[in-house]
Amino acid sequence: MPSVTPRQRIEAALRGEKTDAVPIFLRDLTLGLDVCDFTTPEVCAGGPGGIYHAQKSARCVIETQRLLGHDCVVGSIHDLGLDVDTLGGRVEFPERGIPYVAEPAFSTPEDIARARLPDLHTEGRMPGVLRSYQLVAEALGDRVAIAANVEGPVTKAGLLRGLDSLLTDMVRDPAAARAAIDFAVALACEHVRALLDAGAHFIFVAAASDGPGVIRPEQYLEYTIPGLAKILAAASERGAPVVFHPHGPFTDERFWPLAEAAIETGIAGFQFGERNDLAIAKQRWGKRICILGGPDIPEVLLPGPAERIREVTNEVVRGAGGDGGYVLMPSCSIHREFPLDHLRAMIAAAREYPV
Amino acid sequence: MDIETVTAELERAIEAGDEEAGPAAARALLDLGVEPTYVTSALSRAMARLGRQFQRLDVFVPDLLVATDAFDAAMQVVEAALLKSESGRKLKGTVIVGVVEGDIHTLGKNLVAVMLKADGFQVHDLGRDVKVARFAEAAQEFQADTIAMSSLMTTTMGRMKDVIDLLVTQDRRQRYRVMVGGAPITQQFADEIGADGYAEDAPDAVALANRLLASGRAGGGET
Ligand code: B12
């Protein structure tokens, strides 16, 4: 049998097809900083006077893939403050911690009205991020799949405006909420275009605050779904598939219509977060889209031990992966200080799984 | 209107997050001559019900946020009366709540703060990304007897120990009850860092706060 590359494995799964092994995507956003022993500011804030260290970021991504052998990478070290600082907010970069938004960009609705979309090729830290994607694409792109990590509508707007303010606006000042989300979606679409041009193969919409763990179902239908459709349109201009990853118990029967609304936009895959039953997802939606997901991070992958991780991985893959159209992922993104042996245990279990 | 109808209206207004009808109903009840504590009980009932509905995802975070605003507005109306009333409101104690340094996950902390408030604790919310020294400082500033810390990330949960260690260094540890929680936190971790208690969710956090209060363990507050 001709050997299948990791990239082909992921692409086959996204088309719903079966392949030689269970494809694996860790969505490791800051883990590579540990692998290369870089401080967080050294890469994300680019060191004194710098803006974002493209070469070091790319090295983190490449070295981590060499070390663990997963099939798909995100093309840069990624943090949630990427546009927040450019737009006037404040992002902190703890020495060995995960960057975070210390002050949102828009403290009042008027700030949103005044804001304009930044030029991702010249402003803020994004030029470094785009360069990192290019370097990763040059080094790995033929063989390994590259995902572009783009935040979802409410998630991105929550980072720019502050989530509590945004959610309160949704009830008390819907026009302000709408403006923040429209801005966030327009910005996300810019990211889609720029990251695909920089060498990414598909779009991963990371949407922790877009779902019934956080917003009302009707708000999800009003804000998230139309935003997702726009992101999808931007991706399809360049022929790239989109995977959607909101949080919330979508396999709970009450929320099935929400998963279905996302599927109807034309996404290629849906990653389920914590508190979901992947076997149910596979059974209900597996014929229409690729199912992504796997062991729960706070409950299983972080605490371990390795034996339990293997068992849970086997169980998940048995339920969702048997006949293809499935990508194994941890329940959400992977970061600094994550125990590498726990990831190795998950990967080994999947590699041993007979397809 | 009779007391029963206005009480029902008060609870409805809180649950709907109505910042005008809530305080208006509270005022109407006081005008009808009820004890202020009667009003605070109704407010608590409404918030507690909402908290339980949230656990089941029958309501969502925005509902909680606006209900909290309505609750606060109604409480303001009652507070003046409480000070004057004979029974007074037996406040259970003062809690400072915050998300530790480096962590911006606020939703769980918000819920815990609301439920504690609804249960009769005086709550000061320090917000997110609260520096270690700020917890110690705020405990003094607000004359707290309980410190409640939230962390959603393994990379930041160590800050909880730093706060406790700082209190020990300052020789003030025994003045406070320290509660911890958040997705990666466990009872074992709470024991290891020397916290007084851990709870898995907001209703349990309220039960824990009450248990610690009753046990008389630590928490003398500022002297
Ligand atoms: C929503 C969410 C976000 C939102 C948060 C919005 C907000 N303003 O809160 C956003 C998108 C901003 C976000 C950002 C990030 N997140 Co996040 N996020 C989540 C998610 C999906 C849900 C958390 C939540 O709100 N739950 C709902 C609330 C109601 O529940 P809760 O917080 O657990 O609180 C309850 C109990 O824990 C308890 N409790 C909480 N606090 C306290 C305190 C006391 C005293 C007591 C007694 C009880 C108690 O009671 C609460 C109510 O019942 C979790 C996944 C998960 N399973 O937890 C990841 C998660 C917590 N995030 C995670 C990560 C890594 C991040 C990021 C670093 C990601 C990134 N790409 O950069 C950033 C964080 C940046 C930073 N430095 O802070 C990880 C943490 C992993 C780890 N190593 O520990 C998780 C587990 C997901 C994952 N990747 O695995 N996230």
XYZ file of C-alpha atoms and ligand atoms in Angstrom:
669
model
C 0.000 0.000 0.000
C 1.466 3.397 -0.908
C 2.197 5.280 2.304
C -0.330 7.896 3.322
C 0.976 11.251 4.561
C -0.407 12.855 7.721
C -1.882 15.608 5.569
C -3.688 13.110 3.355
C -5.020 11.402 6.464
C -6.565 14.655 7.725
C -7.884 15.634 4.300
C -9.485 12.230 3.840
C -11.129 12.452 7.256
C -12.476 15.931 6.499
C -14.038 14.489 3.329
C -15.637 11.811 5.498
C -13.422 9.034 4.181
C -11.628 6.194 5.856
C -7.833 6.153 5.928
C -4.914 4.011 7.137
C -4.944 5.226 10.757
C -6.906 7.444 13.097
C -5.796 11.017 12.223
C -4.627 13.141 15.140
C -4.800 16.908 15.639
C -3.645 18.248 19.023
C -4.381 21.927 18.410
C -1.356 22.714 20.529
C -1.422 26.510 20.724
C 1.367 27.264 23.208
C 2.783 23.809 24.072
C 5.686 24.287 21.640
C 7.089 27.028 23.871
C 7.888 24.300 26.429
C 9.257 21.952 23.787
C 11.771 24.603 22.652
C 12.177 26.043 26.152
C 11.294 29.586 25.095
C 9.720 32.124 27.412
C 6.285 33.355 26.411
C 7.272 36.999 25.773
C 10.327 35.871 23.804
C 8.033 34.438 21.125
C 4.603 36.039 21.409
C 5.719 39.559 22.184
C 8.916 39.133 20.208
C 11.315 40.112 22.975
C 12.327 43.665 23.826
C 11.109 46.031 21.152
C 9.965 43.179 18.917
C 6.467 42.385 17.778
C 6.204 38.622 17.336
C 9.037 36.195 16.705
C 8.060 34.332 13.537
C 11.142 32.105 13.380
C 10.891 30.969 16.998
C 7.159 30.429 16.663
C 7.663 28.257 13.578
C 10.419 26.332 15.342
C 8.042 25.543 18.221
C 5.421 24.179 15.825
C 7.896 22.137 13.787
C 9.806 20.686 16.761
C 6.604 19.685 18.540
C 5.341 17.892 15.437
C 8.676 16.055 15.138
C 8.509 15.076 18.788
C 4.934 13.816 18.909
C 4.200 12.959 15.278
C 0.643 14.292 15.071
C -0.976 14.703 11.653
C -2.025 18.328 11.807
C -0.551 21.505 13.286
C -1.623 25.109 13.841
C 0.861 27.247 11.895
C 2.002 29.433 14.781
C 2.079 29.816 18.530
C -1.351 31.311 19.012
C -2.823 33.560 21.672
C -6.197 35.179 22.132
C -4.819 38.694 22.348
C -3.632 38.873 18.743
C -5.854 41.763 17.645
C -6.775 43.046 21.075
C -3.475 44.862 21.568
C -3.468 46.251 18.014
C -6.900 47.725 18.689
C -5.935 49.412 21.945
C -6.416 46.723 24.597
C -3.689 45.268 26.791
C -2.278 41.751 26.584
C -0.018 40.239 29.245
C 2.709 37.735 28.455
C 3.700 35.908 31.660
C 7.284 34.529 31.489
C 6.251 30.861 31.470
C 2.476 31.291 31.328
C -0.219 31.658 28.694
C -0.806 35.140 27.234
C -4.068 36.733 28.265
C -6.182 39.785 27.606
C -5.745 42.038 30.628
C -7.883 44.842 29.194
C -10.253 44.498 26.270
C -9.923 46.747 23.236
C -13.394 48.294 23.403
C -14.398 49.566 26.823
C -17.508 51.334 25.500
C -19.862 50.737 22.542
C -18.578 54.045 21.095
C -15.095 52.537 20.827
C -16.524 49.956 18.431
C -18.153 52.576 16.246
C -14.805 54.362 15.960
C -12.713 51.256 15.308
C -11.409 50.232 11.899
C -10.128 46.841 10.847
C -6.354 46.578 11.251
C -4.183 45.682 8.270
C -2.983 42.212 9.248
C 0.029 42.434 6.954
C 1.496 45.557 8.501
C -0.007 46.206 11.955
C 0.505 44.620 15.368
C 1.761 41.090 15.868
C -0.104 39.499 12.952
C 2.672 40.017 10.366
C 4.879 37.772 12.551
C 2.110 35.209 12.869
C 1.579 35.132 9.104
C 5.318 34.709 8.567
C 5.287 31.799 11.017
C 2.572 30.084 8.967
C 4.687 30.575 5.839
C 7.757 29.058 7.486
C 5.763 26.115 8.805
C 4.178 25.604 5.384
C 7.608 25.579 3.755
C 8.965 23.083 6.254
C 5.985 20.768 6.761
C 3.193 21.760 4.409
C 3.661 19.013 1.823
C 3.403 16.303 4.422
C 1.537 17.654 7.436
C -1.861 19.383 7.481
C -1.878 23.021 8.638
C -4.919 24.488 10.366
C -5.522 28.206 10.743
C -6.878 28.970 14.207
C -9.542 31.687 13.960
C -11.868 32.692 16.813
C -15.646 32.355 16.438
C -18.112 35.293 16.376
C -19.143 35.668 20.037
C -15.771 34.387 21.258
C -13.827 36.993 19.283
C -16.262 39.794 20.125
C -16.039 38.779 23.805
C -12.261 39.122 23.702
C -12.437 42.541 22.040
C -15.247 43.928 24.183
C -14.978 41.871 27.391
C -17.340 38.914 27.600
C -19.465 40.142 30.522
C -20.059 43.475 28.765
C -20.901 41.766 25.499
C -23.377 39.369 27.122
C -25.030 42.184 29.038
C -25.268 44.223 25.821
C -26.972 41.275 24.138
C -29.871 41.768 26.539
C -29.816 45.510 27.271
C -28.287 47.063 24.148
C -28.588 44.584 21.267
C -27.368 47.149 18.723
C -24.063 47.462 20.578
C -23.715 43.678 20.784
C -24.492 43.415 17.077
C -21.843 46.028 16.230
C -19.181 44.232 18.289
C -19.994 40.893 16.689
C -20.117 42.284 13.146
C -16.700 43.825 13.718
C -15.342 40.574 15.163
C -16.667 38.556 12.225
C -15.245 40.977 9.643
C -11.888 40.689 11.395
C -12.137 36.896 11.536
C -12.764 36.865 7.763
C -9.590 38.923 7.261
C -7.712 36.330 9.298
C -9.172 33.552 7.154
C -7.937 35.118 3.931
C -4.505 36.101 5.245
C -3.822 32.753 6.955
C -4.881 30.711 3.929
C -2.656 32.878 1.739
C 0.177 32.257 4.204
C -0.089 28.517 3.665
C -2.834 27.111 5.935
C -4.888 24.262 4.449
C -8.119 24.640 6.368
C -9.846 26.892 8.894
C -10.472 25.901 12.497
C -13.063 28.137 14.153
C -12.304 28.111 17.890
C -15.475 29.198 19.645
C -15.390 28.558 23.410
C -17.941 31.297 24.113
C -20.267 30.451 21.181
C -22.552 27.814 22.607
C -25.113 26.920 25.227
C -22.494 26.746 28.009
C -22.444 30.518 27.662
C -25.105 32.071 25.423
C -28.798 31.398 24.927
C -29.761 29.108 22.031
C -31.564 31.967 20.290
C -28.463 34.166 20.615
C -26.392 31.402 19.073
C -28.817 31.317 16.142
C -28.863 35.094 15.894
C -25.154 35.832 16.214
C -23.013 32.717 15.900
C -24.588 31.011 12.908
C -24.688 34.012 10.528
C -21.119 34.861 11.590
C -20.018 31.309 10.907
C -21.641 31.481 7.476
C -19.564 34.571 6.655
C -16.358 32.906 7.820
C -17.288 29.946 5.637
C -17.845 32.190 2.617
C -14.407 33.766 3.100
C -12.802 30.321 3.325
C -14.588 29.001 0.275
C -13.289 31.924 -1.822
C -10.005 30.021 -1.462
C -11.526 26.569 -1.564
C -10.655 25.740 2.041
C -12.811 23.594 4.348
C -13.922 24.841 7.783
C -14.106 23.001 11.100
C -16.276 24.524 13.816
C -15.561 24.113 17.538
C -18.067 25.690 19.896
C -18.334 24.585 23.529
C -21.438 23.179 25.123
C -23.340 19.900 25.356
C -24.407 19.663 21.701
C -25.096 15.938 21.855
C -27.722 16.631 24.535
C -30.990 16.239 22.645
C -32.153 19.739 23.616
C -29.252 21.252 21.688
C -29.289 19.051 18.587
C -30.921 21.820 16.527
C -27.924 24.049 17.331
C -25.442 21.513 15.978
C -27.674 21.031 12.965
C -27.820 24.779 12.269
C -24.016 24.795 12.117
C -23.927 21.757 9.843
C -26.374 23.429 7.480
C -23.946 26.304 6.885
C -21.738 23.809 5.039
C -18.916 23.160 7.526
C -16.705 20.151 6.828
C -16.262 19.178 10.459
C -17.524 19.793 13.984
C -15.277 19.429 17.001
C -17.173 18.561 20.144
C -15.804 19.859 23.446
C -16.353 18.516 26.930
C -19.638 16.955 28.025
C -20.495 15.390 24.668
C -21.013 11.810 23.579
C -19.038 11.332 20.367
C -20.798 8.072 19.559
C -24.096 9.954 19.447
C -22.490 12.664 17.294
C -21.124 10.070 14.903
C -24.437 8.298 14.655
C -26.488 11.429 14.085
C -24.187 13.541 11.941
C -21.313 11.268 10.876
C -22.691 10.799 7.377
C -22.817 14.543 6.718
C -19.676 15.897 8.343
C -16.385 14.854 9.866
C -16.568 14.368 13.648
C -13.631 15.663 15.684
C -13.016 15.297 19.398
C -11.715 13.073 22.149
C -10.654 12.857 25.785
C -11.784 15.592 28.154
C -8.837 17.809 29.146
C -9.662 18.803 32.738
C -11.239 15.430 33.596
C -8.947 12.958 31.839
C -5.961 14.286 29.908
C -4.565 16.599 32.563
C -4.996 14.375 35.636
C -4.160 11.090 33.840
C -2.819 8.530 34.581
C -1.607 7.211 31.219
C -3.544 3.976 31.555
C -6.842 5.813 31.989
C -6.036 8.083 29.033
C -5.462 4.996 26.881
C -8.756 3.480 27.965
C -10.749 6.641 27.330
C -9.068 7.182 23.962
C -9.874 3.630 22.896
C -13.447 4.033 23.983
C -13.882 7.318 22.095
C -12.256 6.016 18.933
C -14.361 2.859 19.072
C -17.510 4.959 19.304
C -16.685 7.578 16.694
C -13.736 6.523 14.578
C -14.385 3.059 13.255
C -15.387 3.848 9.707
C -13.451 7.042 9.014
C -14.645 10.620 8.886
C -13.153 11.157 12.324
C -10.184 13.092 13.758
C -8.950 12.457 17.283
C -8.463 15.671 19.252
C -8.283 16.564 22.936
C -11.515 18.275 24.035
C -9.926 21.702 23.458
C -6.574 23.420 22.874
C -3.261 22.304 24.415
C -0.926 24.695 26.201
C 2.272 25.199 28.125
C 2.914 22.953 31.114
C 0.752 20.194 29.641
C 2.204 16.798 30.622
C 3.758 15.472 27.388
C 3.482 11.876 28.555
C -0.262 12.236 28.753
C -0.402 13.363 25.135
C 1.905 10.497 24.186
C -0.465 8.048 25.871
C -3.402 9.375 23.858
C -1.433 9.299 20.605
C -0.101 5.779 21.235
C -3.609 4.470 21.907
C -4.836 5.942 18.628
C -1.852 4.679 16.643
C -2.417 1.155 17.938
C -6.092 1.261 17.092
C -6.869 -1.121 14.236
C -8.665 0.714 11.440
C -52.039 44.824 45.702
C -51.466 42.182 48.330
C -48.113 41.012 49.619
C -48.290 37.691 47.841
C -48.837 39.239 44.411
C -46.056 41.778 44.858
C -43.689 39.069 46.097
C -44.391 37.034 42.993
C -43.813 40.139 40.875
C -40.501 40.783 42.671
C -39.264 37.267 42.012
C -40.397 37.423 38.395
C -38.644 40.768 37.874
C -35.364 39.473 39.326
C -35.431 36.352 37.191
C -36.191 38.462 34.118
C -33.328 40.831 34.971
C -35.696 43.797 35.115
C -33.683 46.589 36.732
C -36.746 48.806 37.122
C -39.534 46.441 38.136
C -37.236 44.638 40.618
C -36.441 47.591 42.876
C -39.995 48.936 42.415
C -41.475 45.704 43.736
C -39.006 45.676 46.629
C -40.058 49.220 47.516
C -43.756 48.280 47.223
C -43.273 45.386 49.626
C -41.583 47.620 52.195
C -44.436 50.093 51.791
C -46.850 47.271 52.528
C -45.066 46.946 55.863
C -43.140 43.675 55.530
C -39.823 43.156 57.315
C -36.800 43.910 55.112
C -35.579 40.350 55.695
C -38.782 39.126 54.065
C -37.722 40.959 50.904
C -34.154 39.653 50.998
C -35.481 36.089 51.363
C -37.608 36.549 48.262
C -34.597 37.938 46.394
C -32.485 34.983 47.492
C -35.143 32.527 46.448
C -35.283 34.003 42.963
C -31.500 33.969 42.514
C -31.124 30.470 43.916
C -33.801 29.208 41.539
C -32.017 30.842 38.639
C -28.709 29.306 39.718
C -30.281 25.845 39.731
C -31.797 26.465 36.313
C -28.366 27.475 35.058
C -26.839 24.237 36.343
C -29.329 22.412 34.122
C -28.767 24.855 31.243
C -32.407 25.906 31.333
C -31.111 29.492 31.499
C -27.785 30.887 30.283
C -25.008 33.246 31.351
C -26.601 36.466 29.995
C -29.736 35.704 32.051
C -27.596 35.422 35.170
C -25.715 38.629 34.459
C -28.818 40.757 34.041
C -30.579 39.065 36.965
C -27.593 39.988 39.122
C -27.974 43.630 38.102
C -31.660 43.543 39.037
C -30.843 41.780 42.301
C -28.253 44.434 43.182
C -30.679 47.253 42.354
C -33.401 45.706 44.551
C -30.905 45.086 47.357
C -30.015 48.761 47.366
C -33.627 49.614 48.109
C -33.737 47.113 50.955
C -30.357 47.927 52.451
C -31.361 51.289 53.899
C -34.377 49.700 55.529
C -32.278 46.835 56.814
C -29.987 49.161 58.693
C -32.963 50.691 60.441
C -34.936 47.500 61.027
C -34.922 45.883 64.431
C -33.946 42.418 63.391
C -31.293 43.876 61.133
C -30.163 41.584 58.401
C -28.042 38.912 59.882
C -25.285 39.063 57.325
C -23.433 35.824 57.309
C -20.035 37.369 56.804
C -17.927 39.091 54.230
C -16.422 37.215 51.317
C -13.951 38.475 48.759
C -14.125 36.598 45.471
C -11.703 36.691 42.580
C -10.081 34.835 39.700
C -6.361 34.396 40.262
C -3.597 36.204 38.443
C -3.094 35.228 34.803
C -6.589 33.795 34.421
C -9.483 35.524 32.679
C -12.196 32.855 33.078
C -14.889 34.808 34.893
C -18.125 32.887 34.357
C -17.795 30.378 37.202
C -16.586 33.021 39.619
C -19.546 35.260 38.720
C -21.963 32.479 39.474
C -20.350 31.644 42.804
C -20.403 35.336 43.768
C -24.087 35.683 42.907
C -25.145 32.586 44.788
C -23.178 33.590 47.892
C -24.737 37.029 47.753
C -28.192 35.547 47.363
C -27.556 33.394 50.408
C -26.875 36.402 52.626
C -23.128 36.818 52.434
C -21.654 40.239 51.829
C -19.649 39.745 48.654
C -16.892 41.895 47.166
C -16.007 40.805 43.669
C -12.379 41.580 42.845
C -12.807 40.486 39.227
C -10.294 38.494 37.209
C -6.513 38.423 36.954
C -6.293 39.348 40.644
C -2.689 39.626 41.808
C -1.575 37.595 44.812
C -0.918 40.656 46.948
C -4.291 42.145 46.005
C -6.183 39.240 47.602
C -4.359 39.800 50.886
C -4.800 43.550 50.684
C -8.507 43.372 49.793
C -9.192 40.957 52.639
C -8.019 43.677 54.976
C -9.677 46.524 53.105
C -13.130 44.883 53.113
C -12.689 43.306 56.547
C -13.414 39.952 54.991
C -13.572 36.712 56.877
C -13.634 34.484 53.810
C -11.434 34.487 50.704
C -12.840 32.632 47.687
C -10.482 32.025 44.776
C -11.263 30.646 41.347
C -8.871 29.237 38.753
C -9.807 27.446 35.548
C -6.287 26.591 34.462
C -3.587 24.273 35.738
C -1.066 26.944 34.763
C -2.552 29.477 37.184
C -3.929 27.365 40.048
C -0.557 27.619 41.803
C -1.357 31.272 42.541
C -3.900 30.063 45.116
C -1.098 28.572 47.148
C 0.871 31.798 46.763
C -2.022 33.728 48.330
C -2.229 31.326 51.265
C 1.547 31.400 51.701
C 1.514 35.176 51.692
C -1.133 35.215 54.419
C 0.985 32.797 56.450
C 4.043 35.016 56.005
C 2.002 37.997 57.127
C 0.809 36.000 60.112
C -2.816 36.503 59.050
C -3.736 33.068 57.704
C -5.886 32.117 60.704
C -8.091 35.178 60.258
C -9.677 33.881 57.066
C -11.546 30.915 55.749
C -10.116 30.149 52.325
C -12.288 28.474 49.676
C -11.056 27.371 46.260
C -12.708 26.104 43.083
C -12.651 25.906 39.288
C -12.488 23.065 36.740
C -8.970 21.722 37.503
C -9.265 22.131 41.303
C -9.809 19.056 43.482
C -10.260 18.396 47.179
C -6.782 16.913 47.186
C -5.295 20.101 45.727
C -7.205 22.186 48.262
C -5.763 20.056 51.068
C -2.259 20.246 49.643
C -2.186 24.021 49.509
C -3.792 24.384 52.922
C -7.172 25.804 51.874
C -10.142 25.311 54.188
C -12.444 23.961 51.530
C -13.179 23.117 47.912
C -16.518 22.922 46.114
C -17.350 21.623 42.691
C -20.085 24.052 41.709
C -21.883 27.169 42.881
C -24.609 25.509 45.008
C -21.903 23.432 46.709
C -19.836 26.580 47.186
C -22.729 28.099 49.153
C -23.105 24.945 51.228
C -19.357 24.969 51.862
C -19.345 28.615 52.935
C -22.144 27.868 55.387
C -20.396 24.769 56.676
C -17.176 26.689 57.277
C -19.159 29.424 58.989
C -20.856 26.923 61.302
C -17.660 25.012 62.045
C -16.162 28.149 63.486
C -12.957 27.148 61.733
C -10.637 30.087 61.139
C -12.169 33.195 59.647
C -12.071 35.521 62.604
C -11.717 38.300 60.064
C -9.769 41.433 60.802
C -9.369 42.240 64.452
C -15.538 29.564 28.166
C -14.049 29.265 28.217
C -13.165 30.283 27.859
C -13.620 31.723 27.579
C -13.801 32.403 28.968
C -14.762 33.554 28.963
C -14.918 34.133 30.353
N -14.978 35.443 30.452
O -14.993 33.444 31.345
C -12.404 32.274 26.780
C -12.633 32.071 25.292
C -12.043 33.741 27.007
C -11.299 31.327 27.236
C -9.964 31.635 27.148
C -8.956 30.736 27.415
N -9.087 29.454 27.818
Co -10.753 28.667 28.303
N -12.279 27.660 28.628
C -13.560 27.962 28.602
C -14.404 26.695 28.908
C -14.870 26.133 27.590
C -15.589 26.854 29.837
C -15.306 27.542 31.167
C -16.593 28.043 31.775
O -16.897 29.223 31.709
N -17.420 27.147 32.325
C -18.723 27.477 32.880
C -18.590 27.891 34.347
C -19.955 28.246 34.912
O -18.081 26.798 35.050
P -16.716 26.867 35.908
O -15.911 27.996 35.464
O -16.081 25.519 35.956
O -17.209 27.232 37.372
C -17.965 26.359 38.199
C -17.107 25.479 39.121
O -15.808 25.245 38.626
C -17.151 26.171 40.441
N -16.175 27.233 40.743
C -15.551 28.100 39.932
N -14.841 28.974 40.621
C -14.977 28.689 41.907
C -14.452 29.276 43.058
C -14.769 28.757 44.305
C -14.216 29.385 45.525
C -15.608 27.609 44.408
C -15.896 27.039 45.729
C -16.141 27.030 43.261
C -15.829 27.566 42.017
O -18.431 26.746 40.449
C -18.723 27.254 39.139
C -20.198 27.306 38.916
O -20.842 26.056 39.047
C -13.320 25.786 29.600
C -13.537 24.291 29.509
C -13.948 23.669 30.815
N -14.277 22.429 30.776
O -13.935 24.257 31.862
C -12.028 26.254 28.910
C -10.682 26.098 29.623
C -10.835 26.396 31.087
N -9.854 27.111 28.956
C -8.641 26.741 28.815
C -7.642 27.515 28.182
C -6.304 26.847 27.995
C -7.889 28.823 27.755
C -6.893 29.750 27.045
C -5.479 29.711 27.542
C -6.988 29.394 25.544
C -6.174 30.162 24.571
N -6.402 29.811 23.349
O -5.396 31.028 24.852
C -7.540 31.134 27.291
C -7.170 31.696 28.654
C -6.322 32.874 28.691
C -5.988 33.128 30.163
N -4.690 33.210 30.456
O -6.851 33.228 30.995
C -8.392 25.343 29.321
C -7.569 25.218 30.597
C -6.612 24.045 30.485
C -5.662 23.980 31.600
N -4.380 23.905 31.288
O -6.007 23.958 32.744
C -9.854 24.778 29.358
C -10.077 23.667 30.378
C -10.139 24.277 27.932
C -8.990 23.497 27.369
N -8.214 24.055 26.453
O -8.773 22.394 27.754
N -11.802 30.162 27.726
